[in-house]
PDB file of C-alpha atoms in Angstrom:
ATOM      1  CA  MET A   1      18.466 -12.061 -10.780  1.00  0.00           C
ATOM      2  CA  LYS A   2      14.994 -13.541 -10.341  1.00  0.00           C
ATOM      3  CA  ILE A   3      12.608 -13.531 -13.300  1.00  0.00           C
ATOM      4  CA  ARG A   4      10.104 -11.573 -11.198  1.00  0.00           C
ATOM      5  CA  ASP A   5      12.694  -8.831 -10.628  1.00  0.00           C
ATOM      6  CA  LYS A   6      13.747  -8.669 -14.277  1.00  0.00           C
ATOM      7  CA  TYR A   7      10.198  -8.568 -15.683  1.00  0.00           C
ATOM      8  CA  ARG A   8       8.358  -6.993 -12.756  1.00  0.00           C
ATOM      9  CA  GLU A   9       5.989  -5.095 -15.074  1.00  0.00           C
ATOM     10  CA  LEU A  10       4.671  -8.451 -16.326  1.00  0.00           C
ATOM     11  CA  SER A  11       3.968  -9.743 -12.812  1.00  0.00           C
ATOM     12  CA  SER A  12       0.797  -7.742 -12.119  1.00  0.00           C
ATOM     13  CA  GLY A  13      -1.305  -6.829 -15.148  1.00  0.00           C
ATOM     14  CA  SER A  14      -2.964  -3.490 -15.721  1.00  0.00           C
ATOM     15  CA  GLY A  15      -6.095  -3.072 -13.715  1.00  0.00           C
ATOM     16  CA  GLN A  16      -5.186  -5.758 -11.209  1.00  0.00           C
ATOM     17  CA  ILE A  17      -7.613  -5.402  -8.346  1.00  0.00           C
ATOM     18  CA  HIS A  18      -6.581  -4.703  -4.786  1.00  0.00           C
ATOM     19  CA  PRO A  19      -9.941  -4.742  -2.932  1.00  0.00           C
ATOM     20  CA  SER A  20      -8.984  -2.108  -0.348  1.00  0.00           C
ATOM     21  CA  LYS A  21      -7.673   0.256  -3.046  1.00  0.00           C
ATOM     22  CA  ALA A  22     -10.567  -0.374  -5.460  1.00  0.00           C
ATOM     23  CA  VAL A  23     -12.843   1.790  -3.302  1.00  0.00           C
ATOM     24  CA  SER A  24     -10.764   4.847  -4.251  1.00  0.00           C
ATOM     25  CA  PRO A  25      -9.052   4.189  -7.630  1.00  0.00           C
ATOM     26  CA  GLY A  26      -8.258   7.843  -8.418  1.00  0.00           C
ATOM     27  CA  LEU A  27      -7.973   7.583 -12.197  1.00  0.00           C
ATOM     28  CA  ILE A  28      -9.602   5.184 -14.636  1.00  0.00           C
ATOM     29  CA  TYR A  29      -9.136   4.426 -18.332  1.00  0.00           C
ATOM     30  CA  ASP A  30     -12.589   4.511 -19.979  1.00  0.00           C
ATOM     31  CA  ILE A  31     -13.180   2.440 -23.093  1.00  0.00           C
ATOM     32  CA  ASP A  32     -16.273   1.630 -25.107  1.00  0.00           C
ATOM     33  CA  GLU A  33     -17.225  -0.791 -27.886  1.00  0.00           C
ATOM     34  CA  SER A  34     -16.389   1.630 -30.705  1.00  0.00           C
ATOM     35  CA  SER A  35     -12.856   2.044 -29.295  1.00  0.00           C
ATOM     36  CA  TYR A  36     -12.365  -1.727 -29.376  1.00  0.00           C
ATOM     37  CA  ILE A  37     -13.650  -1.867 -32.949  1.00  0.00           C
ATOM     38  CA  SER A  38     -11.273   0.945 -34.022  1.00  0.00           C
ATOM     39  CA  PHE A  39      -8.450  -1.017 -32.374  1.00  0.00           C
ATOM     40  CA  LEU A  40      -9.400  -4.199 -34.265  1.00  0.00           C
ATOM     41  CA  CYS A  41      -9.564  -2.247 -37.539  1.00  0.00           C
ATOM     42  CA  LYS A  42      -6.082  -0.875 -36.857  1.00  0.00           C
ATOM     43  CA  GLN A  43      -4.854  -4.434 -36.252  1.00  0.00           C
ATOM     44  CA  GLY A  44      -6.080  -5.461 -39.724  1.00  0.00           C
ATOM     45  CA  TYR A  45      -9.354  -7.193 -38.881  1.00  0.00           C
ATOM     46  CA  ASN A  46     -12.141  -6.861 -41.450  1.00  0.00           C
ATOM     47  CA  SER A  47     -15.923  -6.611 -41.186  1.00  0.00           C
ATOM     48  CA  THR A  48     -16.400 -10.390 -41.129  1.00  0.00           C
ATOM     49  CA  THR A  49     -13.816 -11.145 -38.445  1.00  0.00           C
ATOM     50  CA  ILE A  50     -14.968  -8.235 -36.262  1.00  0.00           C
ATOM     51  CA  SER A  51     -18.578  -9.455 -36.475  1.00  0.00           C
ATOM     52  CA  LEU A  52     -17.434 -12.947 -35.444  1.00  0.00           C
ATOM     53  CA  LEU A  53     -15.550 -11.531 -32.449  1.00  0.00           C
ATOM     54  CA  ILE A  54     -18.293  -9.140 -31.314  1.00  0.00           C
ATOM     55  CA  GLY A  55     -21.166 -11.539 -32.014  1.00  0.00           C
ATOM     56  CA  GLY A  56     -24.523 -10.913 -33.563  1.00  0.00           C
ATOM     57  CA  LYS A  57     -25.416 -10.255 -37.173  1.00  0.00           C
ATOM     58  CA  ARG A  58     -24.401  -6.609 -37.359  1.00  0.00           C
ATOM     59  CA  LYS A  59     -21.684  -5.805 -39.908  1.00  0.00           C
ATOM     60  CA  TYR A  60     -18.968  -3.353 -38.874  1.00  0.00           C
ATOM     61  CA  LYS A  61     -17.213  -1.247 -41.515  1.00  0.00           C
ATOM     62  CA  CYS A  62     -13.835   0.083 -40.430  1.00  0.00           C
ATOM     63  CA  SER A  63     -14.362   3.184 -42.582  1.00  0.00           C
ATOM     64  CA  SER A  64     -17.304   4.097 -40.284  1.00  0.00           C
ATOM     65  CA  PHE A  65     -15.050   4.373 -37.235  1.00  0.00           C
ATOM     66  CA  LYS A  66     -12.611   7.109 -36.308  1.00  0.00           C
ATOM     67  CA  PRO A  67      -9.064   5.767 -36.851  1.00  0.00           C
ATOM     68  CA  ALA A  68      -7.475   4.658 -33.595  1.00  0.00           C
ATOM     69  CA  PRO A  69      -4.575   6.991 -32.674  1.00  0.00           C
ATOM     70  CA  GLY A  70      -1.102   5.984 -31.557  1.00  0.00           C
ATOM     71  CA  ALA A  71       0.980   2.838 -31.729  1.00  0.00           C
ATOM     72  CA  ASP A  72      -1.732   0.529 -30.408  1.00  0.00           C
ATOM     73  CA  GLY A  73      -4.862   2.644 -30.808  1.00  0.00           C
ATOM     74  CA  LEU A  74      -6.423   1.574 -27.526  1.00  0.00           C
ATOM     75  CA  ASN A  75      -7.158   3.608 -24.391  1.00  0.00           C
ATOM     76  CA  TYR A  76      -5.862   0.940 -22.033  1.00  0.00           C
ATOM     77  CA  PRO A  77      -3.484   1.144 -19.051  1.00  0.00           C
ATOM     78  CA  SER A  78      -0.787  -1.093 -20.550  1.00  0.00           C
ATOM     79  CA  MET A  79       1.304  -0.061 -23.551  1.00  0.00           C
ATOM     80  CA  HIS A  80       3.105  -2.500 -25.823  1.00  0.00           C
ATOM     81  CA  ILE A  81       5.288  -2.518 -28.906  1.00  0.00           C
ATOM     82  CA  TYR A  82       5.938  -5.679 -30.891  1.00  0.00           C
ATOM     83  CA  LEU A  83       9.007  -5.933 -33.138  1.00  0.00           C
ATOM     84  CA  ASN A  84       9.522  -8.654 -35.755  1.00  0.00           C
ATOM     85  CA  GLY A  85      12.735 -10.493 -36.600  1.00  0.00           C
ATOM     86  CA  SER A  86      15.559  -8.124 -37.503  1.00  0.00           C
ATOM     87  CA  GLU A  87      13.790  -4.903 -36.425  1.00  0.00           C
ATOM     88  CA  SER A  88      15.826  -3.261 -33.687  1.00  0.00           C
ATOM     89  CA  ARG A  89      14.607   0.341 -33.605  1.00  0.00           C
ATOM     90  CA  ILE A  90      11.939   1.046 -30.998  1.00  0.00           C
ATOM     91  CA  SER A  91       9.592   3.917 -31.735  1.00  0.00           C
ATOM     92  CA  GLY A  92       6.030   4.319 -30.539  1.00  0.00           C
ATOM     93  CA  VAL A  93       3.592   6.981 -29.397  1.00  0.00           C
ATOM     94  CA  PHE A  94       0.668   6.050 -27.165  1.00  0.00           C
ATOM     95  CA  HIS A  95      -2.358   8.318 -26.725  1.00  0.00           C
ATOM     96  CA  ARG A  96      -4.280   7.844 -23.495  1.00  0.00           C
ATOM     97  CA  THR A  97      -7.136   9.552 -21.653  1.00  0.00           C
ATOM     98  CA  VAL A  98      -7.837   9.104 -17.957  1.00  0.00           C
ATOM     99  CA  THR A  99     -10.931  10.086 -15.994  1.00  0.00           C
ATOM    100  CA  ASN A 100     -10.697  11.410 -12.454  1.00  0.00           C
ATOM    101  CA  VAL A 101     -13.152   9.607 -10.145  1.00  0.00           C
ATOM    102  CA  GLU A 102     -12.261  11.498  -6.953  1.00  0.00           C
ATOM    103  CA  PRO A 103     -13.674  14.801  -5.634  1.00  0.00           C
ATOM    104  CA  GLY A 104     -11.577  17.952  -5.160  1.00  0.00           C
ATOM    105  CA  ASN A 105      -8.618  19.635  -6.824  1.00  0.00           C
ATOM    106  CA  LEU A 106      -6.117  16.889  -7.575  1.00  0.00           C
ATOM    107  CA  GLU A 107      -2.742  16.752  -9.275  1.00  0.00           C
ATOM    108  CA  TYR A 108      -0.964  13.655 -10.572  1.00  0.00           C
ATOM    109  CA  LYS A 109       2.714  13.689 -11.582  1.00  0.00           C
ATOM    110  CA  ALA A 110       4.193  11.208 -14.044  1.00  0.00           C
ATOM    111  CA  LYS A 111       7.083   9.015 -12.942  1.00  0.00           C
ATOM    112  CA  VAL A 112       8.750   6.558 -15.317  1.00  0.00           C
ATOM    113  CA  GLY A 113      10.788   3.636 -14.032  1.00  0.00           C
ATOM    114  CA  SER A 114      14.455   3.843 -14.926  1.00  0.00           C
ATOM    115  CA  THR A 115      15.824   1.741 -17.744  1.00  0.00           C
ATOM    116  CA  LYS A 116      18.903   2.183 -19.902  1.00  0.00           C
ATOM    117  CA  GLU A 117      17.352   0.463 -22.940  1.00  0.00           C
ATOM    118  CA  LEU A 118      14.239   2.645 -23.257  1.00  0.00           C
ATOM    119  CA  TRP A 119      13.758   6.397 -23.480  1.00  0.00           C
ATOM    120  CA  VAL A 120      10.245   7.357 -22.331  1.00  0.00           C
ATOM    121  CA  ASP A 121       8.704  10.823 -22.345  1.00  0.00           C
ATOM    122  CA  VAL A 122       5.248  11.661 -20.959  1.00  0.00           C
ATOM    123  CA  ILE A 123       3.475  14.777 -22.270  1.00  0.00           C
ATOM    124  CA  PRO A 124       2.271  16.526 -20.161  1.00  0.00           C
ATOM    125  CA  LYS A 125       4.145  15.416 -17.048  1.00  0.00           C
ATOM    126  CA  THR A 126       1.402  16.672 -14.720  1.00  0.00           C
ATOM    127  CA  LEU A 127      -2.356  16.115 -14.891  1.00  0.00           C
ATOM    128  CA  LYS A 128      -4.563  18.557 -12.964  1.00  0.00           C
ATOM    129  CA  PHE A 129      -8.216  17.935 -12.136  1.00  0.00           C
ATOM    130  CA  ASN A 130     -10.700  20.252 -10.446  1.00  0.00           C
ATOM    131  CA  ARG A 131     -13.804  18.046 -10.461  1.00  0.00           C
ATOM    132  CA  MET A 132     -14.999  14.455 -10.585  1.00  0.00           C
ATOM    133  CA  ASN A 133     -15.405  12.778 -13.988  1.00  0.00           C
ATOM    134  CA  GLN A 134     -13.034  15.268 -15.597  1.00  0.00           C
ATOM    135  CA  LYS A 135     -10.932  13.775 -18.394  1.00  0.00           C
ATOM    136  CA  ARG A 136      -7.311  14.532 -19.258  1.00  0.00           C
ATOM    137  CA  GLY A 137      -5.308  13.236 -22.183  1.00  0.00           C
ATOM    138  CA  PHE A 138      -1.602  12.501 -22.369  1.00  0.00           C
ATOM    139  CA  ARG A 139       0.939  10.980 -24.740  1.00  0.00           C
ATOM    140  CA  VAL A 140       3.709   8.535 -24.005  1.00  0.00           C
ATOM    141  CA  VAL A 141       6.657   8.495 -26.434  1.00  0.00           C
ATOM    142  CA  VAL A 142       8.860   5.389 -26.318  1.00  0.00           C
ATOM    143  CA  LYS A 143      12.176   5.055 -28.173  1.00  0.00           C
ATOM    144  CA  GLY A 144      15.198   2.815 -27.968  1.00  0.00           C
ATOM    145  CA  GLU A 145      17.158  -0.008 -29.564  1.00  0.00           C
ATOM    146  CA  THR A 146      17.126  -3.765 -29.092  1.00  0.00           C
ATOM    147  CA  ARG A 147      19.721  -6.371 -29.958  1.00  0.00           C
ATOM    148  CA  LYS A 148      19.864  -7.125 -33.679  1.00  0.00           C
ATOM    149  CA  THR A 149      18.981 -10.812 -33.202  1.00  0.00           C
ATOM    150  CA  GLY A 150      17.191 -12.991 -30.706  1.00  0.00           C
ATOM    151  CA  THR A 151      14.097 -12.661 -28.570  1.00  0.00           C
ATOM    152  CA  GLN A 152      14.074  -9.802 -26.108  1.00  0.00           C
ATOM    153  CA  ILE A 153      11.642  -8.259 -23.648  1.00  0.00           C
ATOM    154  CA  LEU A 154      12.172  -4.704 -22.392  1.00  0.00           C
ATOM    155  CA  SER A 155       9.892  -3.147 -19.823  1.00  0.00           C
ATOM    156  CA  THR A 156       9.322  -0.205 -17.557  1.00  0.00           C
ATOM    157  CA  THR A 157       6.415   1.435 -15.751  1.00  0.00           C
ATOM    158  CA  LEU A 158       4.597   4.742 -16.010  1.00  0.00           C
ATOM    159  CA  GLU A 159       3.155   5.726 -12.654  1.00  0.00           C
ATOM    160  CA  TRP A 160       0.818   8.659 -12.057  1.00  0.00           C
ATOM    161  CA  ILE A 161       1.436   9.690  -8.433  1.00  0.00           C
ATOM    162  CA  ARG A 162      -0.927  11.876  -6.423  1.00  0.00           C
ATOM    163  CA  ASP A 163       0.317  11.221  -2.907  1.00  0.00           C
ATOM    164  CA  LYS A 164       1.702   8.323  -0.875  1.00  0.00           C
ATOM    165  CA  GLY A 165      -1.629   6.498  -0.926  1.00  0.00           C
ATOM    166  CA  HIS A 166      -2.710   7.091  -4.500  1.00  0.00           C
ATOM    167  CA  SER A 167      -0.962   6.093  -7.690  1.00  0.00           C
ATOM    168  CA  VAL A 168      -1.950   4.507 -10.980  1.00  0.00           C
ATOM    169  CA  LYS A 169       0.579   2.226 -12.692  1.00  0.00           C
ATOM    170  CA  SER A 170       0.812   1.308 -16.354  1.00  0.00           C
ATOM    171  CA  PRO A 171       3.319  -1.217 -17.697  1.00  0.00           C
ATOM    172  CA  ILE A 172       5.225  -0.392 -20.885  1.00  0.00           C
ATOM    173  CA  ILE A 173       6.430  -3.515 -22.685  1.00  0.00           C
ATOM    174  CA  VAL A 174       8.563  -3.986 -25.802  1.00  0.00           C
ATOM    175  CA  PHE A 175       8.678  -7.540 -27.141  1.00  0.00           C
ATOM    176  CA  LYS A 176      11.026  -8.499 -29.937  1.00  0.00           C
ATOM    177  CA  SER A 177      10.567 -11.874 -31.534  1.00  0.00           C
ATOM    178  CA  GLY A 178      13.745 -13.617 -32.595  1.00  0.00           C
ATOM    179  CA  PHE A 179      11.910 -15.524 -35.300  1.00  0.00           C
TER     180      PHE A 179
END
């Protein structure tokens, strides 16, 4: 088995641009500065380190920002879970919101790549839009087990499919460090 086949979700990052498809992306994941700051707060950064990362003299207080929901707290196409050492139980919920950037009544259906190591549920399984710039939220629940020891990478893909020409893919990655 080639590495590219085994870890295909890692071979083309989220948001990778295909110029001919970029004209009509279908769905986008919006994110703003406050969402990034909430994410950094969730990751344990403090006011000083956030100010260093963002730049400028402004001080950011994590208590001033709405707590970031879900396992990673970021409205981003890719979803990841990191497990340390002897952890083997996989459990994560990801909250995402997509914005429709196409005219008309559109329906996207969720399709998850098959994998025997991961159980993935998408709620709801269908997103319906009746106008441009309409937003819809969804949750992705990921569960499973890894080996007790050693480094391991598990992956699959969530794909929102509208028709043969339009789909939006999001990699789901679980990385377990053997150290």
